[in-house]
C-alpha positions as MATLAB code, in Angstrom:
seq = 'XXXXXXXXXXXXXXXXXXXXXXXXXXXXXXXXXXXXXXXXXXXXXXXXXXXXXXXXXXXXXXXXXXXXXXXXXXXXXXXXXXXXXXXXXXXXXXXXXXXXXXXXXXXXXXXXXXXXXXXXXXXXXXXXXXXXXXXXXXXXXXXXXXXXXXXXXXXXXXXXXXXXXXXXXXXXXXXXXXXXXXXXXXXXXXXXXXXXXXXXXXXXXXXXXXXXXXXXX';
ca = [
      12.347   18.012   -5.647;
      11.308   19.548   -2.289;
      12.561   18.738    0.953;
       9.018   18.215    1.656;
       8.610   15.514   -1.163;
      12.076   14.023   -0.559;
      11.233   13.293    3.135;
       7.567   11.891    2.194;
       9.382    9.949   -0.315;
      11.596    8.253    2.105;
       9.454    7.443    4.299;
       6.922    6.028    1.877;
      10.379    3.654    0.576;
      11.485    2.892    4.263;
       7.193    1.022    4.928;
       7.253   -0.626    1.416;
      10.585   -2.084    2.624;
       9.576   -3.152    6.252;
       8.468   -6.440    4.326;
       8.098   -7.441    0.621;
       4.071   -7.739    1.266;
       1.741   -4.762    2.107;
      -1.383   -6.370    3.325;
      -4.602   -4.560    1.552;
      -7.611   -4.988    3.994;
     -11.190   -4.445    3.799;
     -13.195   -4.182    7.498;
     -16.043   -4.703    7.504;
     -16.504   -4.714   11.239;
     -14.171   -2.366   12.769;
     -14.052   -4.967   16.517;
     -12.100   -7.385   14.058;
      -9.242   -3.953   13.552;
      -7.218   -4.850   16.062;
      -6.893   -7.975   16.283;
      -6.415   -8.464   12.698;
      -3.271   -5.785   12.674;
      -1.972   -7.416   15.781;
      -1.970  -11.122   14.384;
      -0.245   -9.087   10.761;
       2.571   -7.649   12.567;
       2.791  -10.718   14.915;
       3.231  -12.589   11.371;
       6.009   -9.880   10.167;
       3.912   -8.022    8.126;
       3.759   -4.148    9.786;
       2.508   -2.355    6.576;
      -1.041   -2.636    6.644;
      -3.158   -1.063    4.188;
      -7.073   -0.412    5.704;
      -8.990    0.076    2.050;
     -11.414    2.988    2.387;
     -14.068    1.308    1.142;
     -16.635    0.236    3.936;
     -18.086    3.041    6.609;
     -16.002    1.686    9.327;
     -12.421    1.981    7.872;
     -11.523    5.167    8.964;
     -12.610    4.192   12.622;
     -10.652    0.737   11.878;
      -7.521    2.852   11.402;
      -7.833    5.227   14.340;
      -8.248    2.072   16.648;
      -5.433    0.594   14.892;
      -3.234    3.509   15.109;
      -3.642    4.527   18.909;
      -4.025    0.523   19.921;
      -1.402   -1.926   18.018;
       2.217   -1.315   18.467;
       4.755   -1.974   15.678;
       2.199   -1.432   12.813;
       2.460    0.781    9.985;
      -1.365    1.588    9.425;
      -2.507    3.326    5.662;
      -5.202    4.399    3.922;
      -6.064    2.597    0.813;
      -8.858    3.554   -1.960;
      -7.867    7.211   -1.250;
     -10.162    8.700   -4.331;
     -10.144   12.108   -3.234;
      -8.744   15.502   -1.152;
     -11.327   15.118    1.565;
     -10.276   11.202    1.846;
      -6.865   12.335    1.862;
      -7.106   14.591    4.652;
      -9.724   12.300    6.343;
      -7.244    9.326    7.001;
      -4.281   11.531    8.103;
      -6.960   12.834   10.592;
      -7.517    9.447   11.279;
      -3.854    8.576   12.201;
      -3.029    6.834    9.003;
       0.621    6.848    8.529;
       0.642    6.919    4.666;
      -2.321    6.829    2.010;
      -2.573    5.110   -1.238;
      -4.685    5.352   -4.530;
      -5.697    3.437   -7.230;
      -4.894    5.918   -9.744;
      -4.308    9.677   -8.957;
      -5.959   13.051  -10.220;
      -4.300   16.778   -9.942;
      -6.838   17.467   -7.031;
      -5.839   14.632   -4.893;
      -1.973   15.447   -5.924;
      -2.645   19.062   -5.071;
      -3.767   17.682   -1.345;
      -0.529   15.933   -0.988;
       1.619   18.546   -1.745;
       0.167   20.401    1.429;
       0.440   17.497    3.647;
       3.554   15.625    5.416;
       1.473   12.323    4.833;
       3.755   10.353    2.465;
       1.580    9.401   -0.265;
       1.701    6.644   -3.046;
      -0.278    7.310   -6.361;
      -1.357    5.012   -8.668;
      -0.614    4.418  -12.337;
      -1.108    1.672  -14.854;
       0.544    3.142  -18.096;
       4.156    4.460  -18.794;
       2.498    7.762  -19.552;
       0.833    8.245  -15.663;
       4.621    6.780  -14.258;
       6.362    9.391  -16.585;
       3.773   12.140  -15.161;
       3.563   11.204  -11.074;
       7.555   11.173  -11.722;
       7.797   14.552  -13.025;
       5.807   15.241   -9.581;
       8.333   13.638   -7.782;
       7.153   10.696   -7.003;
       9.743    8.135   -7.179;
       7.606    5.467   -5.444;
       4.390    4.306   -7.331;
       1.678    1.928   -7.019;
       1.094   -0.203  -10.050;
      -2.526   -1.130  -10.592;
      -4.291   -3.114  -11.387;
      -1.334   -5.023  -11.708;
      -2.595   -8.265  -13.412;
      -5.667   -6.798  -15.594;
      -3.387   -3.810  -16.344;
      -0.598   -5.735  -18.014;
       1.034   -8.250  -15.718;
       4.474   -9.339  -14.874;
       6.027   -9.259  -18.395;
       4.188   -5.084  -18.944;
       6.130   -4.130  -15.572;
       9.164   -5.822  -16.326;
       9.702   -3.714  -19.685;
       8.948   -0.193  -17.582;
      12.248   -0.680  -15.915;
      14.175   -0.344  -19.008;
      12.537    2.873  -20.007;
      11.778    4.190  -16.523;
      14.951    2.771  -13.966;
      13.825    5.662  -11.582;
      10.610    4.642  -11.060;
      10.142    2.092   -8.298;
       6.374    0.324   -7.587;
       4.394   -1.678   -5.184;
       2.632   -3.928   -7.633;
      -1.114   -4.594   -6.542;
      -4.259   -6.023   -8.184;
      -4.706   -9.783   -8.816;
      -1.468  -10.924   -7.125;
      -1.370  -14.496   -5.202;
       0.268  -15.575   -2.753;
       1.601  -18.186   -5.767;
       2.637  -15.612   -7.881;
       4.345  -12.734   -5.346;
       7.677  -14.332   -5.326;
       7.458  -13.854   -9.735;
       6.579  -10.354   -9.054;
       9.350   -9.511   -6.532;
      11.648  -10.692   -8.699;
      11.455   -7.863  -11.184;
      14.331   -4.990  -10.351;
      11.239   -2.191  -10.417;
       9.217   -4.003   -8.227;
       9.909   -3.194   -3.982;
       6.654   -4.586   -2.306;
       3.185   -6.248   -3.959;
       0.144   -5.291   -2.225;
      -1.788   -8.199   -0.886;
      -5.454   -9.250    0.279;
      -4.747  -12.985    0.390;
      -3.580  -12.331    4.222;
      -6.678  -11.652    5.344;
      -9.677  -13.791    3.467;
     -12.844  -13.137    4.375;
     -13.716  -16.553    5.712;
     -11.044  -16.546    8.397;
     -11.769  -12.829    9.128;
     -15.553  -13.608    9.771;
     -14.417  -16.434   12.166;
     -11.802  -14.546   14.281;
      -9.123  -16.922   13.117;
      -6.235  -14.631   14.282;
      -3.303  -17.286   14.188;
      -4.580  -18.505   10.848;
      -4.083  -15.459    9.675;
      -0.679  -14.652   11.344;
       0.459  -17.730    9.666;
      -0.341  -16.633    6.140;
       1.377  -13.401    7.336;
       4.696  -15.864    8.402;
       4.631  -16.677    4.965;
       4.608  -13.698    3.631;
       7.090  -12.428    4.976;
       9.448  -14.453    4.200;
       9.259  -14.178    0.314;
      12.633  -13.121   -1.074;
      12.850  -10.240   -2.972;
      15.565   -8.870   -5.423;
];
């Protein structure tokens, strides 16, 4: 491995452990950014993940970035080189994926912006591994297999380490941190649309509070 890799790698380990929730986001209206990071890391949640998915969420990052302090802002639903390089632009601080693809791996290499790819078989863990990648994304996590499917990768794979997204509750999280090959579950209950909408900041600090508190092994 690279010194490169090894130094994206550990800083992509030290975010997934500022809390055992990463909270996945979707703005729709980037005015909401701000305040919705600020009432996340006021919760204890600093690892927020801004989903690339409406026209405003690279702008929602770079207001994030340069305007909350204590927040770890990423780039989720990173498809793609040019969204790769878009949100470090942007002043993400790492990007995620829901899968990977050698073109969007090939864009990593030549960037210092840690980077976790996602997989939902043994064979794409085995594969981003051989790349270096020690830290994974699992997903979807519930459709692709559930608790008991990542449970029986760490037997096989005790290397591999993942932050477990797709389906996951705030019910079920605790179930999922549990497992030894499991360091963080992504999470979109913080933020539900309703109270988003509404501006309900300390409602949603207080699902944060929660949050981050779950134990994890």
């Amino acid at each position: 491995m690279s010194e490169q890799m090894l130094a994206r790698q550990t800083e992509i380990e030290r975010v997934l452990r500022l809390a055992p929730v990463v909270a996945v986001v979707v703005v729709q209206n980037v005015e909401d950014a701000v305040p919705l990071a600020r009432a996340l890391v006021a919760g204890g949640i600093p690892a927020v993940e801004i989903t690339l998915r409406t026209p405003v969420a690279l702008d929602a990052i770079r207001a994030i970035a340069s305007e909350v302090e204590g927040v770890e802002v990423g780039a989720g639903t990173v498809l793609n080189a040019r969204d790769f390089h878009a949100a470090a632009k942007a002043g993400a601080r790492f990007a995620v994926s829901p899968g990977h693809s050698p073109a969007l791996l090939d864009a990593a290499d030549d960037s210092d912006l840690p980077y976790l790819p996602g997989a939902s078989t043994a064979s794409e863990a085995m594969s981003l591994a051989e790349r270096g990648y020690r830290w994974q994304k699992f997903f979807p996590a519930v459709p692709a297999g559930g608790i008991e499917f990542v449970k029986a990768l760490a037997a096989p794979l005790p290397a591999i380490g993942f932050c477990t997204t797709g389906g996951i509750t705030a019910q079920a999280a605790a179930q999922w941190l549990a497992l030894p090959n499991v360091i963080a579950v992504g999470g979109s209950w913080l933020t539900p649309a309703n109270l988003v909408a509404d501006g309900n900041w300390p409602a949603i600090a207080a699902l944060a509070r929660e949050a981050a508190v779950l134990a994890r092994r």
